[in-house]
mmCIF file of C-alpha atoms in Angstrom:
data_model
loop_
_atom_site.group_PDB
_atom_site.id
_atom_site.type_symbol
_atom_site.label_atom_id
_atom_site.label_comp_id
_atom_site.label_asym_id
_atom_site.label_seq_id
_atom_site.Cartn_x
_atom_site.Cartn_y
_atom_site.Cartn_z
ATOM 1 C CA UNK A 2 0.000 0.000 0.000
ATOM 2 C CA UNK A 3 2.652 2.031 0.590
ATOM 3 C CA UNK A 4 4.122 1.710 -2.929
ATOM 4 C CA UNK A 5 0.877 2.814 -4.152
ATOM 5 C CA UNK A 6 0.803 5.734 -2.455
ATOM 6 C CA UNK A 7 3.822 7.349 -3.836
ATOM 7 C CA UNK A 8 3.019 6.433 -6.991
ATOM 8 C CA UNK A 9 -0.393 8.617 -6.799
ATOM 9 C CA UNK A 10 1.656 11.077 -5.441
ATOM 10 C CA UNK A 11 3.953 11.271 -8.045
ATOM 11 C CA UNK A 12 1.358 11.047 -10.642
ATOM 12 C CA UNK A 13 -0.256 14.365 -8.752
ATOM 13 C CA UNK A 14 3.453 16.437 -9.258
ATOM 14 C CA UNK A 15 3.567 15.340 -12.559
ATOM 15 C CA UNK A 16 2.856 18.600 -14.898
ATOM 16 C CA UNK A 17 0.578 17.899 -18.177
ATOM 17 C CA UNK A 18 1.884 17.027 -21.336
ATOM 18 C CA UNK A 19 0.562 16.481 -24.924
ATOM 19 C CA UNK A 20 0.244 13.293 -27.028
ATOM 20 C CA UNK A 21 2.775 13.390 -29.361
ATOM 21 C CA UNK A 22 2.930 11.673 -33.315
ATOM 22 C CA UNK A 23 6.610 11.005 -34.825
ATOM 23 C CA UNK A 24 7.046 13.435 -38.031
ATOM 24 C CA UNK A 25 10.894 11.998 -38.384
ATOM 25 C CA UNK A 26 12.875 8.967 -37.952
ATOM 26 C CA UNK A 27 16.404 9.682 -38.919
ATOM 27 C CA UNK A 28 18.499 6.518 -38.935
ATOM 28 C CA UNK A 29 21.046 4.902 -41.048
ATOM 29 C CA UNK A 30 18.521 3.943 -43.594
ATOM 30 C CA UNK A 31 17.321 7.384 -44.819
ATOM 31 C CA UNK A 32 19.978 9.696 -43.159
ATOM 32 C CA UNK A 33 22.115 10.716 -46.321
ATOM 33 C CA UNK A 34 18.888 11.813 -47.931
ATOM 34 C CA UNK A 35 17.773 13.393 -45.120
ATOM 35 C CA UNK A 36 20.867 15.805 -44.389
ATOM 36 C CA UNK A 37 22.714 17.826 -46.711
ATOM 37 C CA UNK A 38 26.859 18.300 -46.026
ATOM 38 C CA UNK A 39 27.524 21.960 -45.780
ATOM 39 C CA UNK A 40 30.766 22.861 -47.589
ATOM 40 C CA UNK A 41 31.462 26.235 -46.238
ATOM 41 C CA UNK A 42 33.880 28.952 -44.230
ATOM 42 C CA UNK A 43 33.502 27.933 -40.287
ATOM 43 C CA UNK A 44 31.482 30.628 -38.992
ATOM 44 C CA UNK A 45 33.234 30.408 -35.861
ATOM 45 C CA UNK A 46 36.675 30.954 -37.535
ATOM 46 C CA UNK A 47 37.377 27.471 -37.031
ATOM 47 C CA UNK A 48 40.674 25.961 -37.785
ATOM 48 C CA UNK A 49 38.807 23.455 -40.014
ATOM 49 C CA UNK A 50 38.119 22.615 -44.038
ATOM 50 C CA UNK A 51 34.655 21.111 -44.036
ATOM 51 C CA UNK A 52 34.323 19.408 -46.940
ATOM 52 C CA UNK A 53 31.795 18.317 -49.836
ATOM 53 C CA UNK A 54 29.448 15.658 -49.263
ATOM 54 C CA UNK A 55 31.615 13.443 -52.045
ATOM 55 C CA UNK A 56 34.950 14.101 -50.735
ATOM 56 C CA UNK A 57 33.140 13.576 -47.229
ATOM 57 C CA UNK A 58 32.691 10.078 -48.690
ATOM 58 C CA UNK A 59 35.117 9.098 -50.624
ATOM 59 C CA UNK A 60 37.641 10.492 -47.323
ATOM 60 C CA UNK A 61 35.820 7.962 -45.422
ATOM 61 C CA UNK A 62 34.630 10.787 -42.886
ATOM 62 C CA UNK A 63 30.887 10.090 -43.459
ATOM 63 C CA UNK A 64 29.255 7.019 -44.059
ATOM 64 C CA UNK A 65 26.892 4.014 -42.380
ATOM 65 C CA UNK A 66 28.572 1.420 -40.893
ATOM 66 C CA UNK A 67 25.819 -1.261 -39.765
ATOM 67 C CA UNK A 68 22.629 0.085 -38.589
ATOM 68 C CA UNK A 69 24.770 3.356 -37.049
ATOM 69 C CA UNK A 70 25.802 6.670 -38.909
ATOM 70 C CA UNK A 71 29.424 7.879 -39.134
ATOM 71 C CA UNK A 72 30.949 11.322 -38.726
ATOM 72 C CA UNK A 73 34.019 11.919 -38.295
ATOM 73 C CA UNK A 74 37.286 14.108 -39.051
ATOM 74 C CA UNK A 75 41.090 13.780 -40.514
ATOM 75 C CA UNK A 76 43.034 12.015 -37.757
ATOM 76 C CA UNK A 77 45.746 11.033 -40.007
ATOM 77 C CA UNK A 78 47.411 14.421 -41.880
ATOM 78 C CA UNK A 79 49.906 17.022 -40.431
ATOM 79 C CA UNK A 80 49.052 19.875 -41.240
ATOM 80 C CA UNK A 81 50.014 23.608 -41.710
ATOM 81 C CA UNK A 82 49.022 25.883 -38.982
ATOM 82 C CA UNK A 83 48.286 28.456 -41.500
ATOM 83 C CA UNK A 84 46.607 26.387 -44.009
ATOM 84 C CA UNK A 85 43.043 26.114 -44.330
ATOM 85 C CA UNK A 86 42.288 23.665 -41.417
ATOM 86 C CA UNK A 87 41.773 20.086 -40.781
ATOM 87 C CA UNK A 88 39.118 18.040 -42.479
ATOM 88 C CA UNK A 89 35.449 17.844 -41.475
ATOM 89 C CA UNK A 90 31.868 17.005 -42.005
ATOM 90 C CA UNK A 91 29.201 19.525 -41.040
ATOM 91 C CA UNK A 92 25.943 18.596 -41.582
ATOM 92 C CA UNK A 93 22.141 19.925 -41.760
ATOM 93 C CA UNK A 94 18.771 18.394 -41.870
ATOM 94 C CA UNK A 95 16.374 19.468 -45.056
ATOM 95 C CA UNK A 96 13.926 19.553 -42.052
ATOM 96 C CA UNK A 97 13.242 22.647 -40.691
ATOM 97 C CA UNK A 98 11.429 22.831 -37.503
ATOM 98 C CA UNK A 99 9.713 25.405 -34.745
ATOM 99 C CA UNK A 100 8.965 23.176 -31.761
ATOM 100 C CA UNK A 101 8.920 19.578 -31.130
ATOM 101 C CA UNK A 102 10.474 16.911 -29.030
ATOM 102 C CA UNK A 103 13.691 15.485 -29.998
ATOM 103 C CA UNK A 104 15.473 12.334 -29.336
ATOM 104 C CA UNK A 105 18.906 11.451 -30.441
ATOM 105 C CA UNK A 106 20.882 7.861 -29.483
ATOM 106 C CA UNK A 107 24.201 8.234 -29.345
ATOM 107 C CA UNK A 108 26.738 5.454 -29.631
ATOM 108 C CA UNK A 109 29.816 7.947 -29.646
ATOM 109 C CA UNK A 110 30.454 11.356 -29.586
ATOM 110 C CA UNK A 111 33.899 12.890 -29.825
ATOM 111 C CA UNK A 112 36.085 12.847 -27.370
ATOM 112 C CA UNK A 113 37.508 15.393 -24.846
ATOM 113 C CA UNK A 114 40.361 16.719 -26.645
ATOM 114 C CA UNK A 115 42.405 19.929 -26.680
ATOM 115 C CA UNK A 116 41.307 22.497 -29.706
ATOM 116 C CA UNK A 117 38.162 20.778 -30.294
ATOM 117 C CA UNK A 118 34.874 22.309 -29.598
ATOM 118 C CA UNK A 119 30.920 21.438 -29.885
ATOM 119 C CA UNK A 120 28.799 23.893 -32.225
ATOM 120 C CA UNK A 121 31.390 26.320 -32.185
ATOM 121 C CA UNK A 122 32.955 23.172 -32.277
ATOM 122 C CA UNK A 123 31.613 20.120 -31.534
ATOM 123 C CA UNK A 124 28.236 19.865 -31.056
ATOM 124 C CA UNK A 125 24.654 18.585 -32.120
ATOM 125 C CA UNK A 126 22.598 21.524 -32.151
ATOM 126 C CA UNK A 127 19.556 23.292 -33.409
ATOM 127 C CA UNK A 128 19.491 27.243 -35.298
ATOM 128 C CA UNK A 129 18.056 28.723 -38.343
ATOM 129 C CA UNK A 130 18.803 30.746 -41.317
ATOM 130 C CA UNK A 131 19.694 34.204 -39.743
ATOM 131 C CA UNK A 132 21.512 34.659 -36.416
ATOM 132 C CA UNK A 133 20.724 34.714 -33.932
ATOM 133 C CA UNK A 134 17.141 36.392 -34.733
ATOM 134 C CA UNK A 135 16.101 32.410 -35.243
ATOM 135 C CA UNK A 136 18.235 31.101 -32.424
ATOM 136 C CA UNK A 137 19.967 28.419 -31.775
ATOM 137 C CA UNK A 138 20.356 25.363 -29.283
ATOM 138 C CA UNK A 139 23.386 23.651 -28.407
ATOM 139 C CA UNK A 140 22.377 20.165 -27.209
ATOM 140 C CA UNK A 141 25.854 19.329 -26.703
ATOM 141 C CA UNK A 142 28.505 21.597 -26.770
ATOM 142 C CA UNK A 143 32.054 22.186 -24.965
ATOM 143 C CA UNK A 144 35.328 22.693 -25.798
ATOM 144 C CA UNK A 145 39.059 21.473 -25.331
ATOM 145 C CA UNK A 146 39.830 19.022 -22.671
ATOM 146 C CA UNK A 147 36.408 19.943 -21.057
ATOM 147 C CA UNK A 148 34.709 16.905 -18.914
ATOM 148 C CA UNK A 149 30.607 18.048 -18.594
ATOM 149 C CA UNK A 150 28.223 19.128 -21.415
ATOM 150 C CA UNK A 151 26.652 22.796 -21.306
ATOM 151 C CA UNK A 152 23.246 23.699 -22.999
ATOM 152 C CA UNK A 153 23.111 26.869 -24.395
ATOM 153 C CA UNK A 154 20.201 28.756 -26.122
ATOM 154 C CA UNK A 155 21.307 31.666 -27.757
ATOM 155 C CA UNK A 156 18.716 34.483 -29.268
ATOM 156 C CA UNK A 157 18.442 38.525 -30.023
ATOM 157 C CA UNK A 158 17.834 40.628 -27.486
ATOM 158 C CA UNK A 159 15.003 40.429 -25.171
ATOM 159 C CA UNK A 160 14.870 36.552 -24.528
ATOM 160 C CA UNK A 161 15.381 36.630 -20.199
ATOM 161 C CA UNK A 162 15.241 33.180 -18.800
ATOM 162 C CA UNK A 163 15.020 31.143 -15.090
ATOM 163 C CA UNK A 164 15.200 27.716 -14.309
ATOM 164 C CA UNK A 165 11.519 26.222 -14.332
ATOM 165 C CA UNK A 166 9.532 24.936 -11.531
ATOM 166 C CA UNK A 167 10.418 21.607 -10.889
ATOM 167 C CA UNK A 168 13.980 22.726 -11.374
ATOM 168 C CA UNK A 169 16.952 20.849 -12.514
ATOM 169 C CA UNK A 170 19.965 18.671 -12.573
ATOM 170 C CA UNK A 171 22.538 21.117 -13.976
ATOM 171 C CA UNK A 172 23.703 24.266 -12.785
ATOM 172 C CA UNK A 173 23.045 27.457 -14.215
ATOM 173 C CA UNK A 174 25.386 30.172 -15.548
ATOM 174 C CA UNK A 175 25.274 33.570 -14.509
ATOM 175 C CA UNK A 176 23.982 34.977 -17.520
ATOM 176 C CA UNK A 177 19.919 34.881 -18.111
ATOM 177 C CA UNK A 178 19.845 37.020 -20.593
ATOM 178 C CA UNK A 179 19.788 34.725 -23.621
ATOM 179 C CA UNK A 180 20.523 37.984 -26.312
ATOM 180 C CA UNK A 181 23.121 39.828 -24.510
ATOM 181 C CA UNK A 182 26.494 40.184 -26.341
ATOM 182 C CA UNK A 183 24.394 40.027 -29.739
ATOM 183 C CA UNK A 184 23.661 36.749 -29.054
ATOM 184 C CA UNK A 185 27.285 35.356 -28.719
ATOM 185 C CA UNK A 186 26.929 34.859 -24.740
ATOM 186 C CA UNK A 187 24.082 32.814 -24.700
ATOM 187 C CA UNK A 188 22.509 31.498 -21.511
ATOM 188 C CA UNK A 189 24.269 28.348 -19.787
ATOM 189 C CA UNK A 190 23.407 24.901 -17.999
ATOM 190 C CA UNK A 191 26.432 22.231 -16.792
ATOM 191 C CA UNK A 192 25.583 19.034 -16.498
ATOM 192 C CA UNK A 193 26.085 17.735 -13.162
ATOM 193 C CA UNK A 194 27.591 14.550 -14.533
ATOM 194 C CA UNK A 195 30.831 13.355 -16.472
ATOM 195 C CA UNK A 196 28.651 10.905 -18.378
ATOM 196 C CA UNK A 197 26.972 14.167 -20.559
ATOM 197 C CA UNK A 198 30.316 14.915 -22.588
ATOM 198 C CA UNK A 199 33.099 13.620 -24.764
ATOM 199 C CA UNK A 200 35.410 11.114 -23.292
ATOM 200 C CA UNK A 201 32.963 10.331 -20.261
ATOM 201 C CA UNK A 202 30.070 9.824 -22.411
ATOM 202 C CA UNK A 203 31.606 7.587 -24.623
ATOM 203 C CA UNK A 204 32.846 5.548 -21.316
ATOM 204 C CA UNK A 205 29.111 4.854 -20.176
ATOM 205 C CA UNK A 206 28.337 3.451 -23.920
ATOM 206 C CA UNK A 207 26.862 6.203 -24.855
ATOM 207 C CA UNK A 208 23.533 7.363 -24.505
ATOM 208 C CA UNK A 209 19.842 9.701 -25.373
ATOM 209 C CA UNK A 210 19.770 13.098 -24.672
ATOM 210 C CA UNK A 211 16.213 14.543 -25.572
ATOM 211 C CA UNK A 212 15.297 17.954 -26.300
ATOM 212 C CA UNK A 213 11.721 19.349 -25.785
ATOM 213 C CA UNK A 214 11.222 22.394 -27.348
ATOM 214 C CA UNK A 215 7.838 24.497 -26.739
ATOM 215 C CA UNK A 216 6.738 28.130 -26.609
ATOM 216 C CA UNK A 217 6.820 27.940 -22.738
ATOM 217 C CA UNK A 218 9.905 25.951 -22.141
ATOM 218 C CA UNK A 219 13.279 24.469 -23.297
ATOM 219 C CA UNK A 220 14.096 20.863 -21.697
ATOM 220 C CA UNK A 221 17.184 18.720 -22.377
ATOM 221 C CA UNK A 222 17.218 15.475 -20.333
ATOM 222 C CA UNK A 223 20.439 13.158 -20.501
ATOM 223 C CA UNK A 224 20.433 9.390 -20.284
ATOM 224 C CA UNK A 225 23.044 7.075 -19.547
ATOM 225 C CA UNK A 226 23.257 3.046 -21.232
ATOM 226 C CA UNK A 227 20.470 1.155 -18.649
ATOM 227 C CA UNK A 228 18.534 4.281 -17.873
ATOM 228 C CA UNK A 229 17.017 4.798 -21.332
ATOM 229 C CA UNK A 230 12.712 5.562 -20.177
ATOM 230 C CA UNK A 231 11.441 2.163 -21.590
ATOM 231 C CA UNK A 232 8.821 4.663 -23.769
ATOM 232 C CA UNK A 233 12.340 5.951 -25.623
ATOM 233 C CA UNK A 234 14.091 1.971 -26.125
ATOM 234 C CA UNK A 235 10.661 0.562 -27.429
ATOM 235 C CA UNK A 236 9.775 3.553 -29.627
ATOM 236 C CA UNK A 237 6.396 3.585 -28.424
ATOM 237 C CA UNK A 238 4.272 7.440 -27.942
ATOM 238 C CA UNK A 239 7.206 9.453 -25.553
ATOM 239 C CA UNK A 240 6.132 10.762 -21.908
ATOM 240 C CA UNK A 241 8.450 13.172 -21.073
ATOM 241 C CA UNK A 242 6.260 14.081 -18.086
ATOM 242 C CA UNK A 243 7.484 10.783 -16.386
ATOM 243 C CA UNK A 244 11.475 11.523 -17.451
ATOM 244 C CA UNK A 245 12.113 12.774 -14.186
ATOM 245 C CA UNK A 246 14.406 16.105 -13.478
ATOM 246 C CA UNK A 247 16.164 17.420 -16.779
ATOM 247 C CA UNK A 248 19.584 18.515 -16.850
ATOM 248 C CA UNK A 249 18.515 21.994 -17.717
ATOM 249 C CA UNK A 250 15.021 23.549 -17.692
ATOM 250 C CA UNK A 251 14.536 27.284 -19.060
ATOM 251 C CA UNK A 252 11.442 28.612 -18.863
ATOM 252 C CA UNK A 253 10.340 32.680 -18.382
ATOM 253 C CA UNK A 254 10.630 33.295 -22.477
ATOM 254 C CA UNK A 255 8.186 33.151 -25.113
ATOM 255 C CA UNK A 256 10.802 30.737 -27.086
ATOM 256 C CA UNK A 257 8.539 30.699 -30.381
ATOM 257 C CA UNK A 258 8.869 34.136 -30.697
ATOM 258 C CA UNK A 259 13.005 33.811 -30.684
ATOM 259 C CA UNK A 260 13.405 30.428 -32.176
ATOM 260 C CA UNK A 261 12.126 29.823 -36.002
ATOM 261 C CA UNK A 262 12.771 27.930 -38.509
ATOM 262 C CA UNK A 263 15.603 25.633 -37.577
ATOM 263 C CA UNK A 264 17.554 23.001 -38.520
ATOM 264 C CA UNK A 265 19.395 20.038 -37.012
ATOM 265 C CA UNK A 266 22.777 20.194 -37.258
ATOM 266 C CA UNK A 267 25.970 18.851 -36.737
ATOM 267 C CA UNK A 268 29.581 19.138 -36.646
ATOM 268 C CA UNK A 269 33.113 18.900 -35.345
ATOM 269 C CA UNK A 270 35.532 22.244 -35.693
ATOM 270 C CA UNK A 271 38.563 23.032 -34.119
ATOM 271 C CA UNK A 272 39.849 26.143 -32.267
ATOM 272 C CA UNK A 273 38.410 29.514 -33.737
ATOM 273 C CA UNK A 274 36.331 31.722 -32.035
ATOM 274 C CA UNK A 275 35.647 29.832 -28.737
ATOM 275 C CA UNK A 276 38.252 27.174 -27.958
ATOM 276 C CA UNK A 277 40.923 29.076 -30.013
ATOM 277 C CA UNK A 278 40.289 31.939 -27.595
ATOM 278 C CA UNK A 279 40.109 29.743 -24.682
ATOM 279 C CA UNK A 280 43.726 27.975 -25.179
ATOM 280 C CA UNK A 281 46.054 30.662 -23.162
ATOM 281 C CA UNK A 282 43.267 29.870 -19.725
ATOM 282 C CA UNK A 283 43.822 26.030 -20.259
ATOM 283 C CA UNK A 284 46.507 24.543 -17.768
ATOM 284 C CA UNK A 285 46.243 20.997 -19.549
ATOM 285 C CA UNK A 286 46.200 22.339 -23.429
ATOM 286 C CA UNK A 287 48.073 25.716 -23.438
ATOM 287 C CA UNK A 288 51.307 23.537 -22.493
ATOM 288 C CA UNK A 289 51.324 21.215 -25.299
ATOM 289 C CA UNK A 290 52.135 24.055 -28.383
ATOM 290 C CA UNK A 291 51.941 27.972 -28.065
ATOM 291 C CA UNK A 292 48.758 28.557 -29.987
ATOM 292 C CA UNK A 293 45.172 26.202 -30.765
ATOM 293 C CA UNK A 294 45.863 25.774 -34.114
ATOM 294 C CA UNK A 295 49.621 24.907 -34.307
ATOM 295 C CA UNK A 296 48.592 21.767 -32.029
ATOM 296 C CA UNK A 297 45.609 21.106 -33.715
ATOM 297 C CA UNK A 298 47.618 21.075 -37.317
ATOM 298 C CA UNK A 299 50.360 18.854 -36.102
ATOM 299 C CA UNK A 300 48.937 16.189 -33.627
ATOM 300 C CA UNK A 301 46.022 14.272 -35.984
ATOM 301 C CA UNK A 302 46.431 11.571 -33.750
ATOM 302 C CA UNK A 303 45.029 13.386 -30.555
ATOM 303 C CA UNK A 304 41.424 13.476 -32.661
ATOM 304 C CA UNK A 305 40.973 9.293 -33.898
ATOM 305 C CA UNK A 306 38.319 9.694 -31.255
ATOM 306 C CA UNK A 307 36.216 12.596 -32.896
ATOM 307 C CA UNK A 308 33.836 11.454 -34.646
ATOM 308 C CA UNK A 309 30.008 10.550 -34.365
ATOM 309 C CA UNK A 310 28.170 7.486 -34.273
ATOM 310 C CA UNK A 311 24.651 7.591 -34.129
ATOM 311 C CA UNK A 312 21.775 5.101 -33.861
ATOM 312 C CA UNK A 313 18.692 7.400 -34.755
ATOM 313 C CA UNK A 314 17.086 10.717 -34.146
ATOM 314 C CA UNK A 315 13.281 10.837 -33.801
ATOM 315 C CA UNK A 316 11.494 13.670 -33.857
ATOM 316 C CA UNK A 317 7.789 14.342 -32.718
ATOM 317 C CA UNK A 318 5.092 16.937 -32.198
ATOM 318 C CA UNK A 319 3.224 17.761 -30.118
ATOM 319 C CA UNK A 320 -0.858 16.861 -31.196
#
């Protein structure tokens, strides 16, 4: 009896949520159709040559391998440091999308390594056609030899955000205002676990990190190999009422009216903008070569662990 007590309990904390229908099933069978490879300058100033979707191929640094998806970078050339970067794959989906719920399984991500970076970087991450009017979401995202994941939602001015009310798992940053800096700041959750990021992740066996996206509330909820919700491993209709705490929870926004029109994306860059910047303040990198991209040219090696594999990413909305 007492089991069934705190189970009605529960059920009474639990906020509402919609149904929800799947609109996309990404997986190895229909993902090169479903993203395009974006050959273009890094935005971020990246130390990094992303390249067309044939050499992308051909370089082996995209492809399926079994029922998972590949993406990775050149581990193998030195380079030099004032050349145009080391190989990559940055990718978009031909979806384009204003809300939803998202759920990505990770085998692999890359690794913690010095110079590299998520979004800005490394990442897998949501924004639109002009920033940051249409915003963007960094799902995961973090630089160098960093150890947690941070989500960051970045918008123009005006977008002020708190944590929402049954709070969450990650720490905030100090910054809650989401458009300050033009956008470039961005406001911040940690992950309160080594298991969210690079080299950590990829010890667990991976794992799912969801995104729910609404006009009232961003929610990114992380989980580690054997605590996958049963509603996410079978496939069946998602409850992300009954996911417990998320890692981070902003609320206080109206998000719909800062984030439009977006597309999935991902990709692996090094240095530029954000780790390149970063180097000088990192004890562990900043002693292994006197600037980001002289170490990231000449050590391929340090990056045979940056790369992508992925199982699927399902997306649903809300009905």
């Amino acid at each position: 009896m007492l089991y069934t007590c705190a189970i009605v309990s529960l059920a009474a904390w639990l906020p509402l949520t919609s149904a929800f229908t799947l609109v996309n099933n990404f997986t190895a069978s229909n993902w090169m159709s479903s993203f395009q490879v974006i050959s273009m300058p890094d935005p971020t100033g990246g130390f990094v040559n992303y390249v067309s979707a044939a050499d992308a191929q051909s370089l082996g640094l995209y492809q399926t391998i079994g029922n998972q998806i590949y993406i990775g970078v050149d581990n193998t050339t030195v380079l030099d440091p004032n050349g145009t970067g080391r190989n990559s794959v940055r990718l978009q989906s031909n979806a384009v999308y204003n809300d939803g719920l998202f759920i990505a399984d990770f085998a692999h991500i890359p690794g913690s390594a010095c110079v590299l970076t998520a979004d800005p970087n490394r990442t897998s991450w949501l924004t639109g056609p002009t920033w940051p009017q249409n915003g963007e979401i960094d799902i995961i995202e973090g630089i160098n030899a960093q150890t947690h994941n941070q989500v960051t939602i970045h918008t123009s001015p005006g977008c002020n955000v708190t944590v929402g009310q049954y709070g969450q798992l990650g720490s905030s940053g100090a910054n809650t205002k989401c458009g300050i800096g033009g956008g470039y700041n961005g406001c911040t959750v940690f992950a309160n676990t080594d298991k969210s990021y690079g080299t950590g992740f990829n010890a667990a066996n991976g794992g799912v990190y969801a995104l729910h996206w609404t006009n009232s509330e961003i929610k990114v909820w992380l989980f580690s190999e054997g605590g996958v919700p049963s509603d996410i491993t079978n496939q069946s209709t998602p409850t992300p009422n009954r996911w417990g705490t998320p890692q981070a929870s902003f609320v206080g926004c109206a998000f719909d009216s800062f984030f439009k029109n977006n597309n999935l994306m991902f990709d692996t860059t090094f240095c530029g903008d954000w780790a390149g910047k970063q180097w000088g303040a990192s004890s562990t990198c900043s002693k292994l070569a006197p600037t980001c991209d002289a170490y990231a040219a000449a050590n391929p090696a340090a990056y045979s662990q940056s790369y992508w594999l992925i199982n699927s990413v399902r997306v649903y909305t809300a009905t």
